[in-house]
Each structure stands twice: as structure tokens, then as C-alpha cells.
Amino acid sequence: MYFQQIATPGLGCLSYVVGCPAAKVMAVVDPRRDVQVYLDIAREEGMRITQVVDTHLHADHVSGAHELASRTRAEILMGEGSLVSFAFRPLRQGDVLTLGAARLTVLSTPGHTPNSISLLLADTARSEEPWMLLSGDLLFVGDVGRPDLAGGELLEEQVRNLWRSLRETLGHCPDHLEVFPAHGMGSLCGRGLSSKPSTTLGFERLSNPMLRHESLESFRAALLANLPVRPKSFSHIIATNAKGAPLLDRCPLDRAMTPDQFEAYMKSGTAVIDCREAAAFGGMHIPGSLNIGLERQLANWVGMVVDPQADILLVTPDDAAYETMTTELHRIGYDNIYGYLSGGIGAWVYSGRPVDTLPLTPAQRLKARLDAGERPLLLDVRTPAEWAQGAIPGAVHAPLTDLLEGRAPKPAEEAVIYCASGYRSNIAASFLRRTGAAEVSALAGGMLAWTRAGFAVEQRGT
């Protein structure tokens, strides 16, 4: 049997290749949209991709099922009753998929979505007994799937479904099963997921707090407490997956634009994302552009800030960064990428067009100002958990997600914004500048720089 886990950094997505080199067939489970990695494995191992399985209708990334089916003629399989508008082979409790020595047995495990499935995997060349559980978004390393993504009207039903799937369906499974989930660290489908990509069912029964509840009522209360924020991109991604994602070769062609072409698109309302690092963006950028740098979780932040239907232009430091950025955006269904500024910000400057700056305030300068009695508005855009661990004296808490959704007031005075390291503060500051706040700067290096400079923090508590 052949088995391999494929990780997608940032989004925390985990997909799987299961097959049998002797039988020369393989299946891909929960594929990401950029599918070359699976095609490479098939070629290198001498196997043919015959089946593509999505364990559920994904909310955080666009499935690669249709991309793979188009390139390999593989069959698409999903849980029976999945609310999609394309043809697929429905999988029911107890169905068996055989790929040479690899045998996948379907478990119906609703809860994260109404039609979620999990897959018991056996290597029959070694034993008839299941060896692994591909748990989809039912069970993670350290948490369980969130039940709210299918919609508020289904929430109570999904909580009960999740409870039954975990206690009854998995209750019949042995402790020695290795668990391989569809998401890990970085995913918003669970809370505080471990960086470890797999676990065992026995260890989760011992250590996962969500598996230790004795009543549905206590399980419900814990499950619904502090759910991760839902990016605006999730609804778009669900709708895209329900229709079947457009093939990538139908997306707009990559285009290197002159400043004249770039500006013409801007005038039509196109969003400009500048993915350079914070200091470069602060020194000089196109007015109205958003700074979302090339960082592991950039796709999640784009999903918070930019409308999924928006037409997008990119400012990148080089061609390689453009390729990386487009791949990340395509993974979450942001397909309307019309090109990038050829020559980067330098071409814009040399064309004589206006530029803007975003001041970065060093920690030492901010401390000197505060000591001198100056009182700029300090906005802490970190999460409540980070805020509880301590903040700069006099700061006001305005979590970035609240600010982006308009639940935090726009500063009417000079504001210095900070986060943990400076990444989120630049997102917040560029967003506020775009919406009309003039006197905004970001704390260079964020709380990391502040504390390493030896400056005091105030304990806030919860």
C-alpha cells in the first residue's frame, strides 16, 4: 500500500494519496486546488488516479476534485446527500473502496457538515484490520470540527450530529487507529490545532478535552465557546465547491502591466494587494493599496479583508512572489487576478505617479513620546487571548477582525497600531488609510520589539 499526507502551509489543509503500486491505482482524498503534486506522485510511483474523494463540502479552500477529474478522468466521490450541483458517486455508511492492497471503508460522520464522511484505511497486504482513520473535519489533533459553517439554522442539529459521530460512530473504533485529519495548525475549522499532523484515537481519548464530556449539554457549551472568526471568503468558497470549481486554465491570464494599464484597472474599482514586507510597504506604496505580506497565513487574512468577488491587482517584489501569491489566492477561490505591476513599485514611482507612505514607529520612539506625556491613540489589534497576556500601557483593544468588519471605531485622531510582530498592524493600518483615516502609523516589530526593548506591559486579564 502507498500512503502519503500532503500539507498546505498557511491554510492548514491536509490531503492524502492512498494507493497500491502493484495494482497501479490510487485515490486522492481532500485535494487542494493546485494539483500538480498529486500528478507528480502518480507519475513517479507508476499509478493512475482513478478516484477523488472529498470528505465534506470544504469552507476554507477550493477543492481540487474537478481539476484532477479534468486531467485524469478520475471519478469524484462524496458523502450521500452532499448539496452540490454536479454529478458524483455517493458514499454511504459501510461502502468499501478497493485500490489493490488499500481498502477504504466509509463511515458516515456528520457534524462539521451534514454529509461529512470519514474513511477507515486498511493495508490488506499486512492485515484485514483498519490501520488508519482519515477523519476529515470530524476529529483533529487536539480538537473537533466546528459545527457552524453549514449555517445557523442547522447549528443545533450539527452539534447533536457531531456528538453522535464522535461518541457512537468512533466509539466502535480501537485505540490503536492512527488518525489523519483534513486540517492542522493554521486552519480556522478548529481551535488551536496542533502542529503535529497525526495522532492516535487512543491518545485523543486521553488528551482531547472535547472527547471527555459526559453530557451533550457540556459538550455543546464547550463546542460553541470561542469559535474562530469566519472569514468573508468562506461563503464564497462553499458556493464555489458546491458548483464545482472552475478549472484554473479558465482563470484570467497572468499579465504583467505597465503603470498606465495598472492605473486604468484601479480606476474601475480593482483591489490592489501589495504583498511586500511591512517596511518596504511603509516606505512607499500605491495610494489605497492593502498590505498583506507573503506570510504563512496570508490566505486567511485575504479572506478577512478582500471581497471574494473583487477584481485583484498585485504589487510584488518579484515574479516568484507573484506566482506564490496567485497560487495562494486560487486556493481560496479568488480567481479574478488580472495581473501585477511589471517592474514593481519602482516602475510606478518612475512614471511620476503619486505614492503614499505608512510610518513605522520604533518602540523606543513610542516609549519616549509616552514618557513625555504625549498620548496618541494606541490600538491593539491582537486577539482577546493575546490581549489578556498583557498590553502596552494605555492601549485600547480593537481586534483586527472587529476592525475589518466595522465593529471597532475608525480613529479620528493620530493612532499607533500594533500587533504581535507587525504583520497584522500593517494590514489594519493600510485598511484604515484606505477608508479615510489619515494619521495612522504602525509599531515596528509590534509587541515583540516592545518587550525585547525591556519596556513594561500592563496585565489585562480575561
Tab-separated table of N, CA, C and O in Angstrom, residues 102-198:
chain	number	residue	atom	x	y	z
A	102	ALA	N	-4.934	-1.524	-0.752
A	102	ALA	CA	-5.525	-0.480	0.095
A	102	ALA	C	-7.049	-0.600	0.073
A	102	ALA	O	-7.656	-0.667	-0.998
A	103	ARG	N	-7.644	-0.633	1.255
A	103	ARG	CA	-9.095	-0.719	1.356
A	103	ARG	C	-9.615	0.412	2.227
A	103	ARG	O	-9.190	0.582	3.367
A	104	LEU	N	-10.534	1.197	1.671
A	104	LEU	CA	-11.140	2.324	2.376
A	104	LEU	C	-12.597	1.978	2.677
A	104	LEU	O	-13.363	1.680	1.761
A	105	THR	N	-12.964	2.034	3.958
A	105	THR	CA	-14.337	1.778	4.376
A	105	THR	C	-14.953	3.071	4.861
A	105	THR	O	-14.372	3.778	5.687
A	106	VAL	N	-16.134	3.397	4.352
A	106	VAL	CA	-16.770	4.685	4.619
A	106	VAL	C	-17.498	4.672	5.958
A	106	VAL	O	-18.246	3.739	6.266
A	107	LEU	N	-17.276	5.708	6.738
A	107	LEU	CA	-18.050	5.980	7.942
A	107	LEU	C	-18.840	7.262	7.715
A	107	LEU	O	-18.267	8.279	7.310
A	108	SER	N	-20.121	7.252	7.971
A	108	SER	CA	-20.930	8.466	7.912
A	108	SER	C	-20.730	9.217	9.224
A	108	SER	O	-21.098	8.728	10.294
A	109	THR	N	-20.112	10.401	9.149
A	109	THR	CA	-19.761	11.147	10.372
A	109	THR	C	-20.187	12.610	10.261
A	109	THR	O	-19.361	13.519	10.236
A	110	PRO	N	-21.495	12.885	10.166
A	110	PRO	CA	-21.944	14.279	10.081
A	110	PRO	C	-21.645	15.039	11.366
A	110	PRO	O	-21.452	14.436	12.423
A	111	GLY	N	-21.622	16.345	11.245
A	111	GLY	CA	-21.369	17.194	12.404
A	111	GLY	C	-20.662	18.472	11.996
A	111	GLY	O	-21.130	19.572	12.265
A	112	HIS	N	-19.527	18.327	11.322
A	112	HIS	CA	-18.883	19.523	10.765
A	112	HIS	C	-19.731	20.049	9.613
A	112	HIS	O	-19.958	21.251	9.485
A	113	THR	N	-20.168	19.147	8.759
A	113	THR	CA	-21.185	19.433	7.741
A	113	THR	C	-22.211	18.306	7.798
A	113	THR	O	-21.922	17.215	8.321
A	114	PRO	N	-23.394	18.512	7.260
A	114	PRO	CA	-24.434	17.483	7.382
A	114	PRO	C	-24.103	16.157	6.712
A	114	PRO	O	-24.667	15.129	7.086
A	115	ASN	N	-23.226	16.161	5.713
A	115	ASN	CA	-22.973	14.945	4.941
A	115	ASN	C	-21.510	14.521	4.984
A	115	ASN	O	-21.018	13.857	4.074
A	116	SER	N	-20.825	14.887	6.057
A	116	SER	CA	-19.411	14.542	6.188
A	116	SER	C	-19.214	13.043	6.311
A	116	SER	O	-20.047	12.321	6.879
A	117	ILE	N	-18.092	12.581	5.788
A	117	ILE	CA	-17.700	11.190	5.951
A	117	ILE	C	-16.269	11.124	6.478
A	117	ILE	O	-15.507	12.092	6.391
A	118	SER	N	-15.930	9.962	7.042
A	118	SER	CA	-14.558	9.622	7.379
A	118	SER	C	-14.254	8.294	6.708
A	118	SER	O	-15.160	7.594	6.242
A	119	LEU	N	-12.978	7.933	6.660
A	119	LEU	CA	-12.567	6.731	5.932
A	119	LEU	C	-11.627	5.889	6.783
A	119	LEU	O	-10.589	6.382	7.252
A	120	LEU	N	-12.007	4.631	7.009
A	120	LEU	CA	-11.117	3.673	7.653
A	120	LEU	C	-10.222	3.053	6.590
A	120	LEU	O	-10.710	2.568	5.560
A	121	LEU	N	-8.923	3.074	6.832
A	121	LEU	CA	-7.959	2.591	5.836
A	121	LEU	C	-7.260	1.340	6.353
A	121	LEU	O	-6.692	1.342	7.451
A	122	ALA	N	-7.320	0.295	5.568
A	122	ALA	CA	-6.613	-0.950	5.884
A	122	ALA	C	-5.614	-1.264	4.775
A	122	ALA	O	-5.894	-1.043	3.592
A	123	ASP	N	-4.459	-1.778	5.181
A	123	ASP	CA	-3.481	-2.318	4.236
A	123	ASP	C	-3.633	-3.832	4.280
A	123	ASP	O	-3.070	-4.518	5.149
A	124	THR	N	-4.411	-4.369	3.358
A	124	THR	CA	-4.744	-5.789	3.426
A	124	THR	C	-3.551	-6.696	3.156
A	124	THR	O	-3.612	-7.901	3.414
A	125	ALA	N	-2.464	-6.132	2.644
A	125	ALA	CA	-1.245	-6.932	2.482
A	125	ALA	C	-0.639	-7.264	3.839
A	125	ALA	O	0.145	-8.214	3.963
A	126	ARG	N	-1.021	-6.485	4.865
A	126	ARG	CA	-0.492	-6.712	6.211
A	126	ARG	C	-1.559	-7.267	7.153
A	126	ARG	O	-1.288	-8.138	7.966
A	127	SER	N	-2.779	-6.712	7.046
A	127	SER	CA	-3.847	-7.146	7.955
A	127	SER	C	-5.185	-6.710	7.391
A	127	SER	O	-5.277	-5.712	6.675
A	128	GLU	N	-6.213	-7.453	7.752
A	128	GLU	CA	-7.563	-7.067	7.369
A	128	GLU	C	-8.106	-5.973	8.270
A	128	GLU	O	-9.100	-5.323	7.938
A	129	GLU	N	-7.467	-5.762	9.418
A	129	GLU	CA	-7.946	-4.770	10.378
A	129	GLU	C	-7.550	-3.358	9.944
A	129	GLU	O	-6.451	-3.145	9.417
A	130	PRO	N	-8.432	-2.360	10.174
A	130	PRO	CA	-8.080	-0.973	9.833
A	130	PRO	C	-6.846	-0.511	10.596
A	130	PRO	O	-6.660	-0.833	11.767
A	131	TRP	N	-6.047	0.265	9.900
A	131	TRP	CA	-4.799	0.784	10.446
A	131	TRP	C	-4.935	2.281	10.743
A	131	TRP	O	-4.419	2.793	11.724
A	132	MET	N	-5.628	3.001	9.871
A	132	MET	CA	-5.705	4.455	9.965
A	132	MET	C	-7.145	4.916	9.812
A	132	MET	O	-7.989	4.210	9.248
A	133	LEU	N	-7.399	6.139	10.292
A	133	LEU	CA	-8.673	6.806	10.103
A	133	LEU	C	-8.412	8.152	9.449
A	133	LEU	O	-7.717	9.004	10.019
A	134	LEU	N	-8.911	8.340	8.234
A	134	LEU	CA	-8.899	9.664	7.613
A	134	LEU	C	-10.164	10.346	8.099
A	134	LEU	O	-11.268	10.062	7.628
A	135	SER	N	-10.004	11.224	9.074
A	135	SER	CA	-11.151	11.708	9.858
A	135	SER	C	-11.830	12.931	9.275
A	135	SER	O	-12.807	13.427	9.858
A	136	GLY	N	-11.336	13.436	8.116
A	136	GLY	CA	-11.943	14.650	7.570
A	136	GLY	C	-11.883	15.768	8.586
A	136	GLY	O	-10.840	16.005	9.213
A	137	ASP	N	-13.000	16.468	8.771
A	137	ASP	CA	-13.054	17.533	9.780
A	137	ASP	C	-13.902	17.119	10.974
A	137	ASP	O	-14.453	17.959	11.689
A	138	LEU	N	-14.000	15.816	11.221
A	138	LEU	CA	-14.674	15.342	12.425
A	138	LEU	C	-13.772	15.484	13.635
A	138	LEU	O	-14.132	16.118	14.631
A	139	LEU	N	-12.576	14.928	13.553
A	139	LEU	CA	-11.649	14.893	14.678
A	139	LEU	C	-10.290	15.401	14.238
A	139	LEU	O	-9.725	14.921	13.251
A	140	PHE	N	-9.778	16.382	14.986
A	140	PHE	CA	-8.458	16.944	14.730
A	140	PHE	C	-7.486	16.484	15.806
A	140	PHE	O	-7.866	15.805	16.762
A	141	VAL	N	-6.242	16.904	15.669
A	141	VAL	CA	-5.261	16.672	16.726
A	141	VAL	C	-5.468	17.760	17.778
A	141	VAL	O	-5.038	18.893	17.619
A	142	GLY	N	-6.235	17.445	18.809
A	142	GLY	CA	-6.473	18.379	19.907
A	142	GLY	C	-7.822	19.053	19.910
A	142	GLY	O	-8.145	19.768	20.851
A	143	ASP	N	-8.648	18.853	18.902
A	143	ASP	CA	-9.963	19.499	18.871
A	143	ASP	C	-10.879	18.685	17.962
A	143	ASP	O	-10.490	17.634	17.445
A	144	VAL	N	-12.084	19.199	17.768
A	144	VAL	CA	-13.032	18.590	16.835
A	144	VAL	C	-13.507	19.671	15.870
A	144	VAL	O	-13.279	20.866	16.083
A	145	GLY	N	-14.184	19.268	14.809
A	145	GLY	CA	-14.638	20.216	13.801
A	145	GLY	C	-15.686	21.172	14.335
A	145	GLY	O	-16.526	20.804	15.160
A	146	ARG	N	-15.659	22.407	13.852
A	146	ARG	CA	-16.673	23.380	14.242
A	146	ARG	C	-17.979	23.062	13.522
A	146	ARG	O	-17.969	22.658	12.358
A	147	PRO	N	-19.126	23.266	14.171
A	147	PRO	CA	-20.401	22.852	13.580
A	147	PRO	C	-21.184	23.967	12.910
A	147	PRO	O	-22.294	23.726	12.434
A	148	ASP	N	-20.639	25.176	12.874
A	148	ASP	CA	-21.440	26.337	12.495
A	148	ASP	C	-21.346	26.722	11.022
A	148	ASP	O	-22.092	27.608	10.571
A	149	LEU	N	-20.488	26.082	10.253
A	149	LEU	CA	-20.241	26.557	8.896
A	149	LEU	C	-21.369	26.227	7.930
A	149	LEU	O	-21.480	26.833	6.869
A	150	ALA	N	-22.224	25.265	8.286
A	150	ALA	CA	-23.338	24.925	7.406
A	150	ALA	C	-24.498	25.899	7.531
A	150	ALA	O	-25.446	25.841	6.741
A	151	GLY	N	-24.428	26.805	8.507
A	151	GLY	CA	-25.488	27.807	8.673
A	151	GLY	C	-26.144	27.709	10.035
A	151	GLY	O	-26.254	26.629	10.628
A	152	GLY	N	-26.588	28.870	10.544
A	152	GLY	CA	-27.164	28.936	11.873
A	152	GLY	C	-28.403	28.091	12.053
A	152	GLY	O	-28.654	27.553	13.142
A	153	GLU	N	-29.200	27.930	10.983
A	153	GLU	CA	-30.437	27.168	11.100
A	153	GLU	C	-30.162	25.683	11.329
A	153	GLU	O	-31.038	24.946	11.801
A	154	LEU	N	-28.962	25.221	11.000
A	154	LEU	CA	-28.605	23.818	11.190
A	154	LEU	C	-27.705	23.597	12.398
A	154	LEU	O	-27.286	22.462	12.651
A	155	LEU	N	-27.417	24.644	13.150
A	155	LEU	CA	-26.400	24.554	14.189
A	155	LEU	C	-26.736	23.499	15.236
A	155	LEU	O	-25.900	22.649	15.569
A	156	GLU	N	-27.946	23.534	15.779
A	156	GLU	CA	-28.292	22.587	16.834
A	156	GLU	C	-28.240	21.152	16.327
A	156	GLU	O	-27.751	20.246	17.016
A	157	GLU	N	-28.735	20.932	15.123
A	157	GLU	CA	-28.679	19.596	14.542
A	157	GLU	C	-27.237	19.144	14.359
A	157	GLU	O	-26.896	17.976	14.603
A	158	GLN	N	-26.375	20.073	13.927
A	158	GLN	CA	-24.986	19.719	13.706
A	158	GLN	C	-24.262	19.407	15.010
A	158	GLN	O	-23.392	18.535	15.054
A	159	VAL	N	-24.597	20.129	16.080
A	159	VAL	CA	-23.996	19.827	17.385
A	159	VAL	C	-24.351	18.405	17.792
A	159	VAL	O	-23.487	17.626	18.235
A	160	ARG	N	-25.607	18.039	17.650
A	160	ARG	CA	-26.034	16.674	18.010
A	160	ARG	C	-25.372	15.644	17.099
A	160	ARG	O	-24.961	14.563	17.550
A	161	ASN	N	-25.290	15.954	15.800
A	161	ASN	CA	-24.627	15.039	14.871
A	161	ASN	C	-23.170	14.814	15.257
A	161	ASN	O	-22.665	13.685	15.227
A	162	LEU	N	-22.481	15.897	15.598
A	162	LEU	CA	-21.072	15.791	15.964
A	162	LEU	C	-20.912	14.940	17.216
A	162	LEU	O	-20.019	14.083	17.304
A	163	TRP	N	-21.769	15.149	18.183
A	163	TRP	CA	-21.765	14.372	19.430
A	163	TRP	C	-21.929	12.877	19.129
A	163	TRP	O	-21.171	12.047	19.623
A	164	ARG	N	-22.897	12.548	18.285
A	164	ARG	CA	-23.132	11.135	17.960
A	164	ARG	C	-21.985	10.540	17.148
A	164	ARG	O	-21.585	9.385	17.374
A	165	SER	N	-21.475	11.307	16.198
A	165	SER	CA	-20.380	10.782	15.379
A	165	SER	C	-19.151	10.477	16.223
A	165	SER	O	-18.484	9.448	16.020
A	166	LEU	N	-18.846	11.355	17.159
A	166	LEU	CA	-17.668	11.162	17.999
A	166	LEU	C	-17.860	10.030	19.001
A	166	LEU	O	-16.974	9.198	19.210
A	167	ARG	N	-19.034	9.982	19.631
A	167	ARG	CA	-19.256	9.009	20.699
A	167	ARG	C	-19.700	7.643	20.175
A	167	ARG	O	-19.254	6.605	20.680
A	168	GLU	N	-20.591	7.640	19.211
A	168	GLU	CA	-21.155	6.368	18.766
A	168	GLU	C	-20.372	5.774	17.598
A	168	GLU	O	-19.908	4.636	17.665
A	169	THR	N	-20.197	6.557	16.521
A	169	THR	CA	-19.513	6.005	15.352
A	169	THR	C	-18.055	5.697	15.664
A	169	THR	O	-17.574	4.579	15.407
A	170	LEU	N	-17.335	6.668	16.233
A	170	LEU	CA	-15.938	6.403	16.586
A	170	LEU	C	-15.821	5.547	17.828
A	170	LEU	O	-14.762	4.965	18.088
A	171	GLY	N	-16.907	5.466	18.589
A	171	GLY	CA	-16.876	4.659	19.807
A	171	GLY	C	-16.600	3.192	19.549
A	171	GLY	O	-16.128	2.467	20.434
A	172	HIS	N	-16.875	2.729	18.352
A	172	HIS	CA	-16.639	1.334	17.996
A	172	HIS	C	-15.230	1.106	17.440
A	172	HIS	O	-14.878	-0.037	17.116
A	173	CYS	N	-14.455	2.172	17.328
A	173	CYS	CA	-13.123	2.055	16.726
A	173	CYS	C	-12.065	1.851	17.811
A	173	CYS	O	-12.174	2.394	18.912
A	174	PRO	N	-11.016	1.072	17.517
A	174	PRO	CA	-9.990	0.769	18.523
A	174	PRO	C	-9.031	1.926	18.767
A	174	PRO	O	-8.823	2.780	17.898
A	175	ASP	N	-8.427	1.914	19.952
A	175	ASP	CA	-7.491	2.964	20.340
A	175	ASP	C	-6.283	3.060	19.419
A	175	ASP	O	-5.700	4.132	19.248
A	176	HIS	N	-5.864	1.922	18.840
A	176	HIS	CA	-4.611	1.934	18.090
A	176	HIS	C	-4.732	2.617	16.725
A	176	HIS	O	-3.718	2.828	16.051
A	177	LEU	N	-5.946	2.974	16.293
A	177	LEU	CA	-6.105	3.631	14.995
A	177	LEU	C	-5.300	4.919	14.935
A	177	LEU	O	-5.404	5.776	15.818
A	178	GLU	N	-4.508	5.064	13.885
A	178	GLU	CA	-3.835	6.336	13.633
A	178	GLU	C	-4.834	7.281	12.959
A	178	GLU	O	-5.532	6.892	12.026
A	179	VAL	N	-4.892	8.505	13.459
A	179	VAL	CA	-5.864	9.484	12.968
A	179	VAL	C	-5.148	10.520	12.118
A	179	VAL	O	-4.195	11.171	12.571
A	180	PHE	N	-5.637	10.698	10.887
A	180	PHE	CA	-5.096	11.684	9.959
A	180	PHE	C	-6.235	12.613	9.552
A	180	PHE	O	-7.100	12.245	8.754
A	181	PRO	N	-6.261	13.841	10.094
A	181	PRO	CA	-7.367	14.763	9.821
A	181	PRO	C	-7.171	15.534	8.528
A	181	PRO	O	-6.095	15.508	7.920
A	182	ALA	N	-8.216	16.251	8.117
A	182	ALA	CA	-8.144	17.062	6.903
A	182	ALA	C	-7.555	18.438	7.154
A	182	ALA	O	-7.303	19.172	6.199
A	183	HIS	N	-7.350	18.788	8.434
A	183	HIS	CA	-6.765	20.092	8.748
A	183	HIS	C	-5.860	19.992	9.969
A	183	HIS	O	-6.065	19.142	10.837
A	184	GLY	N	-4.888	20.900	10.000
A	184	GLY	CA	-3.976	21.008	11.126
A	184	GLY	C	-3.744	22.467	11.474
A	184	GLY	O	-4.581	23.323	11.199
A	185	MET	N	-2.598	22.745	12.065
A	185	MET	CA	-2.279	24.086	12.541
A	185	MET	C	-2.438	25.120	11.425
A	185	MET	O	-1.981	24.921	10.310
A	186	GLY	N	-3.109	26.224	11.746
A	186	GLY	CA	-3.346	27.288	10.774
A	186	GLY	C	-4.755	27.294	10.233
A	186	GLY	O	-5.206	28.296	9.679
A	187	SER	N	-5.475	26.190	10.404
A	187	SER	CA	-6.842	26.121	9.900
A	187	SER	C	-7.803	26.833	10.844
A	187	SER	O	-7.638	26.810	12.066
A	188	LEU	N	-8.848	27.445	10.259
A	188	LEU	CA	-9.915	28.067	11.042
A	188	LEU	C	-11.102	27.123	11.211
A	188	LEU	O	-12.157	27.535	11.677
A	189	CYS	N	-10.931	25.851	10.834
A	189	CYS	CA	-12.002	24.862	11.011
A	189	CYS	C	-12.003	24.274	12.413
A	189	CYS	O	-12.872	23.477	12.758
A	190	GLY	N	-11.000	24.624	13.230
A	190	GLY	CA	-10.927	24.189	14.619
A	190	GLY	C	-10.187	25.234	15.426
A	190	GLY	O	-9.802	26.278	14.909
A	191	ARG	N	-9.970	24.944	16.706
A	191	ARG	CA	-9.355	25.916	17.602
A	191	ARG	C	-8.013	25.409	18.096
A	191	ARG	O	-7.934	24.321	18.669
A	192	GLY	N	-6.968	26.186	17.871
A	192	GLY	CA	-5.659	25.846	18.406
A	192	GLY	C	-5.166	24.481	17.999
A	192	GLY	O	-4.677	23.711	18.832
A	193	LEU	N	-5.276	24.155	16.716
A	193	LEU	CA	-4.907	22.822	16.270
A	193	LEU	C	-3.395	22.614	16.388
A	193	LEU	O	-2.597	23.523	16.186
A	194	SER	N	-3.025	21.404	16.701
A	194	SER	CA	-1.626	21.068	16.915
A	194	SER	C	-0.841	21.118	15.605
A	194	SER	O	-1.381	20.879	14.523
A	195	SER	N	0.447	21.378	15.736
A	195	SER	CA	1.324	21.315	14.571
A	195	SER	C	1.653	19.876	14.196
A	195	SER	O	2.179	19.614	13.118
A	196	LYS	N	1.347	18.942	15.086
A	196	LYS	CA	1.571	17.529	14.774
A	196	LYS	C	0.524	17.080	13.761
A	196	LYS	O	-0.668	17.276	13.972
A	197	PRO	N	0.921	16.467	12.665
A	197	PRO	CA	-0.020	16.200	11.574
A	197	PRO	C	-0.881	14.965	11.758
A	197	PRO	O	-1.750	14.696	10.934
A	198	SER	N	-0.644	14.176	12.805
A	198	SER	CA	-1.456	12.984	13.029
A	198	SER	C	-1.436	12.639	14.512
A	198	SER	O	-0.667	13.202	15.293
